[in-house]
Coordinates of C-alpha atoms in Angstrom, one line a residue:
Chain X
X1 CA 1.7 26.1 -53.6
X2 CA 4.4 22.6 -52.6
X3 CA 2.7 19.9 -51.5
X4 CA 4.9 17.6 -49.6
X5 CA 3.6 13.7 -49.5
X6 CA 2.2 14.6 -45.8
X7 CA 0.4 16.6 -47.7
X8 CA -0.9 14.5 -50.3
X9 CA -2.2 12.3 -47.3
X10 CA -4.1 14.2 -46.0
X11 CA -5.1 16.3 -49.2
X12 CA -6.3 12.5 -49.5
X13 CA -8.5 11.3 -46.5
X14 CA -6.4 9.4 -45.9
X15 CA -4.6 9.6 -42.3
X16 CA -3.4 13.0 -41.0
X17 CA 0.3 13.9 -40.9
X18 CA -0.7 15.0 -36.6
X19 CA -3.4 11.6 -36.9
X20 CA -0.5 9.7 -37.2
X21 CA 1.9 12.2 -34.7
X22 CA -0.4 12.4 -32.4
X23 CA -1.1 8.3 -32.6
X24 CA 3.5 8.0 -32.2
X25 CA 2.9 10.0 -29.1
X26 CA 0.3 7.8 -27.3
X27 CA 2.2 4.4 -28.2
X28 CA 5.6 6.2 -27.2
X29 CA 3.5 7.3 -24.0
X30 CA 2.0 3.2 -23.1
X31 CA 5.0 2.0 -24.4
X32 CA 7.4 4.3 -21.8
X33 CA 4.7 3.6 -19.2
X34 CA 5.9 -0.4 -19.4
X35 CA 9.3 0.1 -19.2
X36 CA 8.9 2.7 -16.3
X37 CA 6.5 -0.3 -14.2
X38 CA 9.6 -2.9 -15.4
X39 CA 12.5 -0.7 -13.7
X40 CA 10.7 0.2 -10.6
X41 CA 10.5 -3.0 -9.6
X42 CA 13.8 -3.9 -9.4
X43 CA 15.3 -4.5 -6.3
X44 CA 18.2 -7.1 -5.1
X45 CA 15.1 -9.2 -3.3
X46 CA 14.5 -11.6 -6.5
X47 CA 11.4 -12.9 -5.6
X48 CA 9.9 -9.4 -5.1
X49 CA 11.7 -8.3 -8.1
X50 CA 10.9 -11.5 -10.8
X51 CA 6.6 -11.7 -9.3
X52 CA 6.6 -8.1 -10.4
X53 CA 8.2 -8.6 -13.6
X54 CA 5.8 -11.6 -14.0
X55 CA 2.4 -9.9 -13.6
X56 CA 3.9 -7.1 -15.1
X57 CA 5.3 -9.3 -18.3
X58 CA 2.1 -10.5 -18.9
X59 CA 0.2 -7.7 -20.3
X60 CA -2.8 -7.2 -19.5
X61 CA -5.2 -4.3 -21.3
X62 CA -3.2 -1.8 -19.8
X63 CA -6.4 0.0 -20.5
X64 CA -6.2 2.4 -17.4
X65 CA -3.0 4.0 -18.0
X66 CA -4.2 4.5 -21.6
X67 CA -7.0 6.7 -19.8
X68 CA -4.8 8.6 -17.8
X69 CA -2.5 9.7 -21.0
X70 CA -5.4 10.3 -23.0
X71 CA -7.3 12.6 -21.0
X72 CA -4.0 14.0 -20.9
X73 CA -3.7 14.8 -23.6
X74 CA -7.1 15.3 -25.0
X75 CA -7.9 18.3 -22.6
X76 CA -4.4 20.1 -24.7
X77 CA -1.4 18.9 -22.0
X78 CA 2.0 19.1 -25.1
X79 CA 4.1 16.8 -22.9
X80 CA 2.6 13.2 -22.4
X81 CA 5.6 12.2 -20.8
X82 CA 4.8 13.6 -17.9
X83 CA 2.4 11.4 -17.7
X84 CA 3.7 8.4 -17.8
X85 CA 5.3 7.9 -13.0
X86 CA 1.3 8.6 -12.9
X87 CA 0.3 6.4 -15.2
X88 CA 2.5 3.2 -14.1
X89 CA 1.2 4.0 -10.6
X90 CA -3.0 3.4 -11.4
X91 CA -1.7 0.3 -13.7
X92 CA 0.8 -0.9 -10.9
X93 CA -2.5 -0.3 -8.6
X94 CA -4.6 -2.9 -10.7
X95 CA -1.3 -4.9 -11.0
X96 CA -1.1 -5.4 -6.5
X97 CA -4.8 -5.6 -6.8
X98 CA -4.8 -8.5 -8.9
X99 CA -2.1 -10.8 -7.6
X100 CA -4.0 -10.0 -3.8
X101 CA -7.2 -11.2 -5.6
X102 CA -6.1 -14.3 -7.0
X103 CA -4.7 -15.2 -3.2
X104 CA -7.9 -15.0 -1.8
X105 CA -10.0 -15.9 -5.2
X106 CA -7.4 -19.8 -4.9
X107 CA -6.4 -18.4 -9.4
X108 CA -4.2 -20.0 -11.0
X109 CA -4.4 -18.2 -14.1
X110 CA -3.4 -14.7 -14.7
X111 CA -3.0 -13.6 -17.7
X112 CA -2.6 -16.5 -19.3
X113 CA 0.5 -17.4 -16.8
X114 CA 0.6 -19.0 -13.6
X115 CA -1.1 -17.0 -11.6
X116 CA 2.0 -15.3 -9.0
X117 CA -0.2 -17.3 -5.7
X118 CA 0.6 -20.4 -8.5
X119 CA 4.2 -19.7 -8.9
X120 CA 6.1 -18.2 -5.5
X121 CA 2.8 -19.0 -2.6
X122 CA 1.1 -18.1 -0.6
X123 CA 3.5 -16.2 1.8
X124 CA 5.3 -14.4 -1.5
X125 CA 2.0 -13.6 -3.7
X126 CA 1.2 -11.5 -0.1
X127 CA 4.1 -9.7 0.2
X128 CA 4.7 -8.9 -3.5
X129 CA 1.5 -7.5 -3.5
X130 CA 2.1 -5.5 -0.8
X131 CA 5.2 -4.0 -2.6
X132 CA 3.3 -3.6 -5.8
X133 CA 1.1 -0.8 -3.8
X134 CA 4.5 0.5 -1.8
X135 CA 5.7 1.1 -6.1
X136 CA 2.7 2.7 -6.2
X137 CA 3.7 5.7 -3.2
X138 CA 7.0 5.9 -4.6
X139 CA 6.0 6.6 -8.6
X140 CA 3.5 8.8 -7.2
X141 CA 6.1 10.3 -4.3
X142 CA 6.9 13.5 -6.5
X143 CA 3.2 14.4 -7.2
X144 CA 1.8 16.3 -4.7
X145 CA -1.6 16.8 -5.2
X146 CA -2.4 13.3 -7.3
X147 CA -1.8 11.3 -4.3
X148 CA -5.3 12.8 -2.6
X149 CA -6.6 12.1 -5.8
X150 CA -5.3 8.6 -6.5
X151 CA -5.4 7.3 -2.7
X152 CA -9.0 7.9 -2.4
X153 CA -9.4 5.2 -5.7
X154 CA -7.0 3.1 -3.7
X155 CA -9.0 3.2 -0.7
X156 CA -12.7 2.6 -2.4
X157 CA -10.4 -0.4 -4.3
X158 CA -9.7 -2.3 -1.4
X159 CA -12.9 -1.2 0.7
X160 CA -14.9 -2.9 -2.7
X161 CA -12.9 -6.5 -3.1
X162 CA -13.8 -6.5 1.1
X163 CA -17.3 -5.7 0.1
X164 CA -17.6 -8.4 -2.6
X165 CA -16.8 -11.0 -0.3
X166 CA -18.1 -10.2 2.8
X167 CA -21.7 -10.8 0.4
X168 CA -20.5 -13.4 -0.5
X169 CA -19.9 -14.8 2.9
X170 CA -22.9 -13.2 3.7
X171 CA -25.0 -14.4 0.6
X172 CA -25.8 -11.0 0.6
X173 CA -25.5 -10.7 -3.2
X174 CA -28.1 -7.8 -4.0
X175 CA -28.1 -5.6 -7.6
X176 CA -27.5 -2.7 -5.1
X177 CA -24.6 -4.0 -3.5
X178 CA -23.1 -5.1 -6.4
X179 CA -23.4 -1.5 -8.1
X180 CA -22.0 -0.4 -5.2
X181 CA -19.0 -3.8 -5.0
X182 CA -18.2 -2.9 -9.0
X183 CA -18.5 1.9 -8.1
X184 CA -15.8 0.3 -5.3
X185 CA -13.4 -2.0 -6.7
X186 CA -13.6 -1.1 -10.7
X187 CA -14.9 2.4 -11.8
X188 CA -12.7 3.9 -8.5
X189 CA -9.8 3.4 -10.8
X190 CA -11.0 4.0 -14.6
X191 CA -12.0 7.5 -12.5
X192 CA -9.3 9.0 -10.9
X193 CA -7.0 7.7 -14.0
X194 CA -9.2 10.3 -16.1
X195 CA -9.1 12.5 -13.6
X196 CA -5.6 12.4 -13.4
X197 CA -4.4 12.9 -16.7
X198 CA -6.9 16.1 -16.3
X199 CA -5.4 17.6 -13.9
X200 CA -1.4 17.4 -14.8
X201 CA -2.7 19.0 -18.5
X202 CA -4.0 21.8 -16.4
X203 CA -7.8 21.3 -17.3
X204 CA -10.6 23.5 -16.6
X205 CA -13.2 22.1 -13.8
X206 CA -16.1 21.2 -16.7
X207 CA -13.7 18.6 -18.3
X208 CA -11.8 17.6 -15.3
X209 CA -15.8 17.6 -14.0
X210 CA -16.6 15.1 -17.9
X211 CA -13.6 13.1 -17.3
X212 CA -14.4 11.9 -13.7
X213 CA -17.6 10.9 -15.2
X214 CA -15.8 9.6 -18.1
X215 CA -13.8 7.1 -16.6
X216 CA -16.5 6.0 -13.8
X217 CA -18.4 5.3 -16.2
X218 CA -16.3 3.6 -18.6
X219 CA -15.2 1.3 -15.3
X220 CA -18.9 0.3 -14.8
X221 CA -19.6 -0.7 -17.7
X222 CA -15.6 -2.2 -18.4
X223 CA -17.4 -4.2 -15.1
X224 CA -20.4 -5.2 -16.0
X225 CA -18.7 -7.0 -19.2
X226 CA -15.7 -8.7 -17.0
X227 CA -18.7 -10.6 -15.2
X228 CA -20.3 -12.1 -18.1
X229 CA -17.0 -12.8 -19.9
X230 CA -16.7 -15.1 -16.2
X231 CA -19.8 -17.0 -17.1
X232 CA -19.8 -17.2 -20.7
X233 CA -15.7 -17.1 -21.0
X234 CA -13.5 -19.8 -21.2
X235 CA -10.2 -20.2 -20.2
X236 CA -7.9 -19.8 -23.2
X237 CA -9.6 -17.0 -24.1
X238 CA -10.0 -14.8 -21.3
X239 CA -5.9 -16.1 -19.7
X240 CA -7.3 -16.3 -16.3
X241 CA -9.0 -18.7 -13.9
X242 CA -12.9 -19.1 -15.8
X243 CA -15.8 -19.2 -13.9
X244 CA -13.9 -18.2 -10.0
X245 CA -17.2 -15.1 -9.7
X246 CA -19.6 -17.5 -10.3
X247 CA -18.5 -20.4 -8.1
X248 CA -17.7 -18.3 -5.3
X249 CA -20.9 -16.1 -5.3
X250 CA -20.0 -13.5 -7.3
X251 CA -21.4 -11.1 -9.9
X252 CA -23.6 -9.8 -11.6
X253 CA -25.6 -12.9 -12.6
X254 CA -25.9 -14.0 -8.9
X255 CA -26.8 -10.4 -8.2
X256 CA -29.6 -11.0 -10.2
X257 CA -30.3 -15.0 -9.0
X258 CA -32.7 -15.9 -5.9
X259 CA -30.1 -17.3 -4.2
X260 CA -30.0 -20.8 -3.0
X261 CA -27.5 -22.8 -5.3
X262 CA -25.8 -19.8 -6.7
X263 CA -24.4 -22.3 -10.1
X264 CA -27.7 -24.1 -11.1
X265 CA -29.5 -20.3 -10.1
X266 CA -27.3 -18.9 -12.6
X267 CA -27.8 -21.4 -14.7
X268 CA -31.3 -21.3 -14.3
X269 CA -31.4 -16.9 -15.4
X270 CA -29.0 -17.5 -18.5
X271 CA -31.0 -20.0 -19.9
X272 CA -34.8 -18.2 -19.3
X273 CA -31.3 -16.2 -21.5
X274 CA -32.4 -12.4 -20.7
X275 CA -29.4 -11.7 -17.8
X276 CA -26.2 -11.9 -19.8
X277 CA -28.6 -9.4 -22.5
X278 CA -29.8 -6.8 -20.1
X279 CA -26.4 -6.7 -18.1
X280 CA -24.9 -5.9 -22.2
X281 CA -28.0 -3.6 -22.6
X282 CA -26.5 -1.5 -19.5
X283 CA -22.4 -1.8 -20.2
X284 CA -23.8 -0.1 -23.6
X285 CA -26.4 2.7 -22.4
X286 CA -23.0 3.6 -19.9
X287 CA -20.7 4.0 -22.0
X288 CA -23.2 5.5 -25.2
X289 CA -23.6 8.2 -21.1
X290 CA -19.4 9.1 -21.0
X291 CA -19.8 9.5 -25.1
X292 CA -21.6 12.1 -24.8
X293 CA -19.6 13.4 -21.2
X294 CA -16.8 14.6 -23.5
X295 CA -18.3 17.0 -25.9
X296 CA -17.5 19.1 -22.9
X297 CA -13.8 18.6 -25.2
X298 CA -12.1 20.3 -28.3
X299 CA -12.6 17.4 -30.9
X300 CA -9.4 15.8 -31.2
X301 CA -7.4 12.5 -31.8
X302 CA -6.7 12.3 -28.7
X303 CA -10.5 12.5 -28.0
X304 CA -11.2 10.5 -30.9
X305 CA -8.8 7.2 -29.1
X306 CA -11.0 8.3 -25.8
X307 CA -14.2 6.9 -27.4
X308 CA -13.6 4.0 -28.9
X309 CA -11.5 2.9 -25.7
X310 CA -15.0 3.9 -24.3
X311 CA -16.2 1.4 -27.1
X312 CA -13.8 -1.4 -26.5
X313 CA -14.6 -1.9 -22.8
X314 CA -17.3 -3.6 -24.1
X315 CA -16.4 -5.1 -27.6
X316 CA -14.3 -7.4 -26.6
X317 CA -14.0 -10.8 -25.4
X318 CA -10.8 -11.5 -23.4
Chain S
X1 CA 13.0 40.1 43.0
X2 CA 9.8 38.3 42.4
X3 CA 9.6 34.8 42.6
X4 CA 6.8 32.7 42.1
X5 CA 5.2 29.8 42.2
X6 CA 6.9 27.7 38.9
X7 CA 10.1 29.8 39.0
X8 CA 10.0 29.2 42.9
X9 CA 9.6 24.9 41.9
X10 CA 12.3 26.1 38.7
X11 CA 14.8 27.1 42.0
X12 CA 13.7 24.2 44.3
X13 CA 15.5 21.5 41.8
X14 CA 11.8 20.4 41.7
X15 CA 10.4 19.4 37.1
X16 CA 10.0 23.2 35.7
X17 CA 7.2 24.6 34.5
X18 CA 8.6 24.0 30.8
X19 CA 9.2 20.4 31.3
X20 CA 5.9 20.3 32.3
X21 CA 4.2 21.9 29.5
X22 CA 6.2 20.2 27.3
X23 CA 5.3 17.2 28.1
X24 CA 1.9 17.8 28.3
X25 CA 1.9 19.2 24.5
X26 CA 3.8 16.2 24.0
X27 CA 1.1 13.7 25.3
X28 CA -1.8 15.8 24.1
X29 CA 0.0 15.4 20.2
X30 CA 0.1 11.7 21.2
X31 CA -3.5 11.3 22.1
X32 CA -4.4 13.2 19.2
X33 CA -2.8 10.8 16.6
X34 CA -4.4 7.8 18.7
X35 CA -7.4 9.6 17.7
X36 CA -6.2 11.1 14.2
X37 CA -5.8 6.2 13.5
X38 CA -8.9 5.4 15.3
X39 CA -10.9 8.7 13.3
X40 CA -8.6 7.7 9.2
X41 CA -9.8 3.9 9.4
X42 CA -14.1 4.6 9.2
X43 CA -15.6 2.6 6.7
X44 CA -18.9 1.8 6.2
X45 CA -17.5 -1.6 5.0
X46 CA -17.7 -2.9 8.7
X47 CA -15.0 -5.6 8.7
X48 CA -12.3 -2.9 7.9
X49 CA -13.6 -0.8 10.4
X50 CA -13.8 -3.3 13.5
X51 CA -10.8 -5.4 12.0
X52 CA -8.6 -1.6 12.3
X53 CA -10.2 -0.5 14.8
X54 CA -9.6 -4.2 16.1
X55 CA -6.0 -3.9 16.3
X56 CA -4.5 -0.2 16.6
X57 CA -7.2 -0.1 19.3
X58 CA -4.9 -3.2 21.0
X59 CA -2.3 0.0 21.4
X60 CA 1.1 -0.8 20.8
X61 CA 4.7 1.6 22.2
X62 CA 3.8 3.9 19.6
X63 CA 7.3 3.9 19.3
X64 CA 7.9 5.2 15.7
X65 CA 5.2 8.1 15.9
X66 CA 7.0 9.4 18.9
X67 CA 9.9 9.4 17.8
X68 CA 8.4 11.5 14.8
X69 CA 7.1 14.3 17.6
X70 CA 10.1 13.9 19.2
X71 CA 11.9 14.9 16.5
X72 CA 9.8 17.5 15.7
X73 CA 9.7 19.1 19.1
X74 CA 14.2 18.6 19.2
X75 CA 14.7 20.5 16.1
X76 CA 12.8 23.5 16.9
X77 CA 8.9 22.4 15.5
X78 CA 6.6 25.0 17.4
X79 CA 3.4 23.7 16.2
X80 CA 3.6 20.3 16.6
X81 CA 0.0 19.3 15.5
X82 CA 1.3 19.2 12.3
X83 CA 2.9 15.7 12.7
X84 CA 0.0 14.0 13.6
X85 CA -0.9 12.8 9.9
X86 CA 2.2 12.3 9.7
X87 CA 3.2 10.1 12.6
X88 CA 0.0 8.6 12.6
X89 CA 0.7 7.8 9.5
X90 CA 4.4 6.0 9.8
X91 CA 2.3 3.8 12.8
X92 CA -0.2 2.2 10.5
X93 CA 2.6 1.0 8.4
X94 CA 3.5 -0.7 11.2
X95 CA 0.6 -2.2 11.8
X96 CA -0.8 -3.0 8.5
X97 CA 2.9 -5.1 8.3
X98 CA 2.2 -6.4 11.4
X99 CA -1.8 -7.7 10.3
X100 CA 0.0 -9.0 7.4
X101 CA 3.0 -10.7 9.2
X102 CA 0.2 -12.9 11.2
X103 CA -1.3 -13.9 8.6
X104 CA 2.5 -15.7 6.2
X105 CA 3.1 -16.4 9.9
X106 CA 0.1 -18.0 11.4
X107 CA 0.0 -15.8 14.3
X108 CA -2.4 -15.5 16.3
X109 CA -1.6 -13.9 19.6
X110 CA -0.8 -10.0 19.0
X111 CA -1.0 -7.5 21.3
X112 CA -2.6 -9.3 23.7
X113 CA -5.5 -9.8 21.2
X114 CA -6.6 -12.2 19.0
X115 CA -5.1 -11.2 15.2
X116 CA -6.9 -10.1 12.9
X117 CA -5.9 -12.8 11.1
X118 CA -7.4 -15.4 13.6
X119 CA -10.8 -13.7 14.3
X120 CA -11.9 -12.2 11.2
X121 CA -9.9 -15.4 8.9
X122 CA -7.0 -14.8 6.2
X123 CA -9.0 -13.3 2.9
X124 CA -10.1 -10.2 5.5
X125 CA -6.5 -10.6 7.9
X126 CA -5.3 -9.7 3.4
X127 CA -7.5 -7.3 2.7
X128 CA -7.5 -5.3 6.0
X129 CA -3.8 -4.4 5.7
X130 CA -4.8 -3.5 2.4
X131 CA -6.2 -1.6 3.6
X132 CA -4.3 0.3 5.9
X133 CA -2.0 0.7 3.8
X134 CA -4.5 2.5 2.0
X135 CA -4.8 4.6 4.9
X136 CA -1.3 5.0 5.0
X137 CA -1.1 7.1 1.5
X138 CA -4.0 8.7 2.1
X139 CA -2.9 10.0 5.8
X140 CA 0.1 11.1 3.6
X141 CA -1.1 12.1 0.4
X142 CA -1.6 16.1 1.4
X143 CA 2.8 15.9 2.6
X144 CA 4.4 16.8 -0.6
X145 CA 7.7 15.7 0.2
X146 CA 7.7 14.0 2.8
X147 CA 6.0 10.8 0.9
X148 CA 9.6 10.0 -1.0
X149 CA 11.3 10.1 2.6
X150 CA 7.9 7.5 3.6
X151 CA 7.7 6.1 0.9
X152 CA 11.5 4.6 0.8
X153 CA 11.1 3.7 4.0
X154 CA 8.3 1.3 3.0
X155 CA 9.5 -0.2 0.2
X156 CA 12.1 -1.0 3.1
X157 CA 10.1 -2.9 5.0
X158 CA 8.8 -4.9 2.6
X159 CA 11.7 -5.7 0.9
X160 CA 12.7 -6.7 4.5
X161 CA 10.3 -8.9 5.7
X162 CA 10.6 -10.9 1.9
X163 CA 14.4 -11.2 2.4
X164 CA 13.2 -12.6 5.7
X165 CA 10.8 -14.6 4.0
X166 CA 13.5 -16.2 1.6
X167 CA 15.8 -17.1 3.8
X168 CA 14.0 -19.1 6.1
X169 CA 13.6 -20.6 2.7
X170 CA 16.3 -21.9 1.2
X171 CA 18.0 -21.8 5.5
X172 CA 20.6 -18.7 3.5
X173 CA 19.8 -16.9 7.5
X174 CA 23.7 -15.9 8.1
X175 CA 24.7 -12.9 10.8
X176 CA 24.6 -10.8 7.5
X177 CA 21.6 -11.4 6.2
X178 CA 19.9 -11.0 9.2
X179 CA 21.3 -7.1 9.9
X180 CA 20.1 -6.5 6.6
X181 CA 16.9 -7.6 7.0
X182 CA 16.7 -6.0 10.3
X183 CA 17.5 -2.7 8.7
X184 CA 14.8 -3.2 6.3
X185 CA 12.3 -4.0 7.9
X186 CA 12.8 -2.3 11.2
X187 CA 15.2 0.1 11.1
X188 CA 14.6 1.8 8.0
X189 CA 10.9 3.2 9.2
X190 CA 12.2 4.2 11.8
X191 CA 14.9 6.3 10.1
X192 CA 12.5 7.9 8.2
X193 CA 10.3 9.0 11.1
X194 CA 13.2 11.0 12.5
X195 CA 13.5 12.9 9.2
X196 CA 10.0 13.2 9.2
X197 CA 9.8 14.9 12.4
X198 CA 13.1 16.8 11.4
X199 CA 12.3 17.1 8.3
X200 CA 8.9 19.7 9.1
X201 CA 10.3 22.0 11.3
X202 CA 12.7 22.3 8.7
X203 CA 15.9 21.3 10.7
X204 CA 19.6 22.2 9.2
X205 CA 20.9 19.5 6.7
X206 CA 22.9 18.1 9.3
X207 CA 20.7 17.6 11.7
X208 CA 17.8 15.5 9.4
X209 CA 21.4 13.4 9.4
X210 CA 21.9 13.1 12.3
X211 CA 18.4 12.3 13.4
X212 CA 18.3 9.8 10.6
X213 CA 21.3 7.8 11.9
X214 CA 20.1 8.1 15.8
X215 CA 16.7 6.9 14.4
X216 CA 18.1 3.5 11.9
X217 CA 20.5 3.0 15.6
X218 CA 18.1 2.3 17.5
X219 CA 15.6 0.4 14.8
X220 CA 18.6 -2.3 14.5
X221 CA 18.7 -2.5 19.4
X222 CA 14.8 -2.2 18.5
X223 CA 14.1 -4.9 17.0
X224 CA 17.7 -7.0 18.5
X225 CA 15.8 -6.6 21.8
X226 CA 12.8 -8.0 19.8
X227 CA 14.4 -11.3 18.9
X228 CA 16.0 -11.5 22.2
X229 CA 12.3 -11.5 24.2
X230 CA 11.3 -13.5 20.8
X231 CA 13.3 -16.2 22.9
X232 CA 13.4 -15.8 26.4
X233 CA 9.5 -14.4 26.6
X234 CA 6.3 -15.9 26.9
X235 CA 3.0 -15.5 25.8
X236 CA 1.5 -13.4 29.0
X237 CA 3.6 -10.8 28.5
X238 CA 5.3 -10.3 25.5
X239 CA 1.1 -9.7 24.0
X240 CA 2.2 -12.2 21.3
X241 CA 2.7 -15.7 20.0
X242 CA 5.6 -16.4 21.7
X243 CA 8.8 -18.3 20.0
X244 CA 7.9 -17.8 16.2
X245 CA 10.7 -16.5 14.8
X246 CA 12.5 -19.8 16.4
X247 CA 10.1 -21.7 15.2
X248 CA 10.1 -20.8 12.2
X249 CA 14.2 -20.2 11.9
X250 CA 14.6 -16.6 10.9
X251 CA 15.9 -14.0 14.3
X252 CA 19.2 -13.4 15.1
X253 CA 19.5 -16.9 17.8
X254 CA 19.3 -18.5 14.2
X255 CA 21.8 -16.1 12.0
X256 CA 24.0 -17.5 15.1
X257 CA 23.4 -20.8 14.9
X258 CA 25.0 -23.1 12.9
X259 CA 22.2 -24.7 10.7
X260 CA 20.4 -28.3 11.3
X261 CA 17.8 -28.5 13.7
X262 CA 16.8 -24.8 14.3
X263 CA 15.4 -25.5 18.2
X264 CA 17.6 -27.4 18.6
X265 CA 20.7 -25.8 17.7
X266 CA 19.3 -22.6 19.0
X267 CA 18.4 -24.0 22.1
X268 CA 22.5 -24.9 22.9
X269 CA 23.0 -21.6 21.9
X270 CA 21.2 -20.1 24.7
X271 CA 23.0 -23.4 26.9
X272 CA 26.4 -22.1 25.8
X273 CA 24.6 -18.7 27.2
X274 CA 26.8 -15.9 24.9
X275 CA 24.8 -14.8 22.2
X276 CA 22.1 -14.1 23.9
X277 CA 24.6 -11.9 26.1
X278 CA 26.8 -10.5 22.7
X279 CA 23.3 -9.7 20.4
X280 CA 22.2 -7.4 24.2
X281 CA 26.2 -5.8 23.8
X282 CA 25.2 -5.4 20.6
X283 CA 21.6 -3.7 20.9
X284 CA 23.3 -1.3 23.6
X285 CA 26.3 -0.3 21.7
X286 CA 23.9 0.8 18.3
X287 CA 22.2 2.7 21.1
X288 CA 24.8 4.4 22.7
X289 CA 26.3 5.3 19.4
X290 CA 22.6 6.7 18.2
X291 CA 22.7 8.3 21.4
X292 CA 26.2 10.3 20.8
X293 CA 24.3 11.6 17.5
X294 CA 22.0 14.1 19.2
X295 CA 25.6 16.2 20.1
X296 CA 24.5 17.7 17.1
X297 CA 20.6 19.3 18.9
X298 CA 20.8 21.7 21.0
X299 CA 19.7 21.0 24.3
X300 CA 16.1 20.6 25.2
X301 CA 13.3 18.5 27.2
X302 CA 12.6 16.7 23.5
X303 CA 16.1 15.5 23.1
X304 CA 16.2 14.1 26.4
X305 CA 13.2 12.4 25.9
X306 CA 14.9 10.7 22.5
X307 CA 17.8 9.6 25.0
X308 CA 14.6 7.9 27.6
X309 CA 13.6 7.1 24.3
X310 CA 16.4 4.9 23.4
X311 CA 17.9 3.6 26.3
X312 CA 13.5 2.4 26.6
X313 CA 14.7 -0.1 23.3
X314 CA 17.1 -1.9 24.4
X315 CA 15.7 -1.4 29.0
X316 CA 11.7 -3.6 28.1
X317 CA 10.5 -6.4 29.1
X318 CA 7.7 -7.0 26.2

């Protein structure tokens, strides 16, 4: 029996060739997604190109495009290059909403850089966000039915952002309202990313449903942890203006408070010490629930990466 | 020879049955488009539903959806109902841009009503505009290749709006810049409306090209007349905050001025008296050029309506 260097690594229990190749393939696709986002926002209108590349180039966790690509690979998709444009589109939906969010919240720091709003002003930030939304549309235009999936999520995202602004305005931030807000503003887009990946791989209905549920639940967990970090984090590690949520009377801490002065209520709750811990427990349960849903998928490197991605949403400090 | 009442009307030179039926069909479809726009913005998020219906219910000329439906009918399309969703989408692209425009321009009056910005404030106006954009996406999602056409136009629209804001900021409002701005912010959407109508009717390439050119040229004319009316009109007849363009240093009058104080320059030009007249002449030439392009279409009621629509862009006072 001839054993070459690569097979020997397998036999020795090291990373398998298959694993290494799949990891390389994933990284190659993720890199192509970065390039696609950078390229698609090119424009002879300098401010749109520059503002878009400023926010895209600042990075971000890229969890949504990674989710889409992994959902594709984990359900048998064999040519991950086909996911580049939809994955770029999903990340740009998020990016557009971030740019508009920073206008409404007066956020001046985002991903460790000054926000588009801060650098270019409100008028151009509004237009840059619109531009990013139109680029989502351009990227997705050739993808037929996938547009139905993504359009649902973008509608939900804007509804969630609006419910949040309305809840702050009306001082109506109950636990139920909080859950509905994060379901729409965050979890719906995670769900659509996972669904698009699975559908593009022509996955069976049960697998598509599993990935929808997986995406939705880790989306909820991700947002809960985001809100925890907004309270306990500082700007240096978060890379964005911290405590905005609390100052503006939203996020789960407010949802668990009793009204009255927002900061006072939150501080009191935090001193009592159970709110953050309860939120952490809830996020972990959502992730475990999500991971259990993947049982319908055959074992694969991509499935393992999905599980790792799920836990990464709660095991982070920024 | 048996001559019934309907044929007799034809022989007597009155409106033909065919004409009457086609007009009724057009009005039925336009009514269905209104209903579709009203229905598609339904949401349990009250402010999004209410703000959307406020601006949609205020009316507007509906020239873009009318153009789309007529392009369909004039190129042989036989079931105009299929145009309802794309036509509603095209009008909502315009509506979304109007809502965001009123934020950036501090417009307080729109279509004879207080602007969304004025009634709901900046945060909700921004989100309502985003919501309308997502509803465009939802309406168009099932329409395959048509999304490529409309996404191009929405990108151009945002680019045009941004070029305008940048030109004002940089005091760089030359005639060339003005032409490029109106081509993108207005004419591109007119062009896409006409193209979508023709494509949905499976029109021949030459007809599609003719309708693209027709739409583009009447779009340019429409915007030039809009800018004329912004100078000579008053708020009561315009139904929107007048003189915004001039105050903010944009529009063709500024493009023909010599820099320096914007209002002074424009007033001086107007007193000299040739700028408005030159713009009117240009708009008429564009419309005549557009109408000539329709020569490739067979004669029909819809073609006649397209010609009437073309002239309506320059023969209006609001």
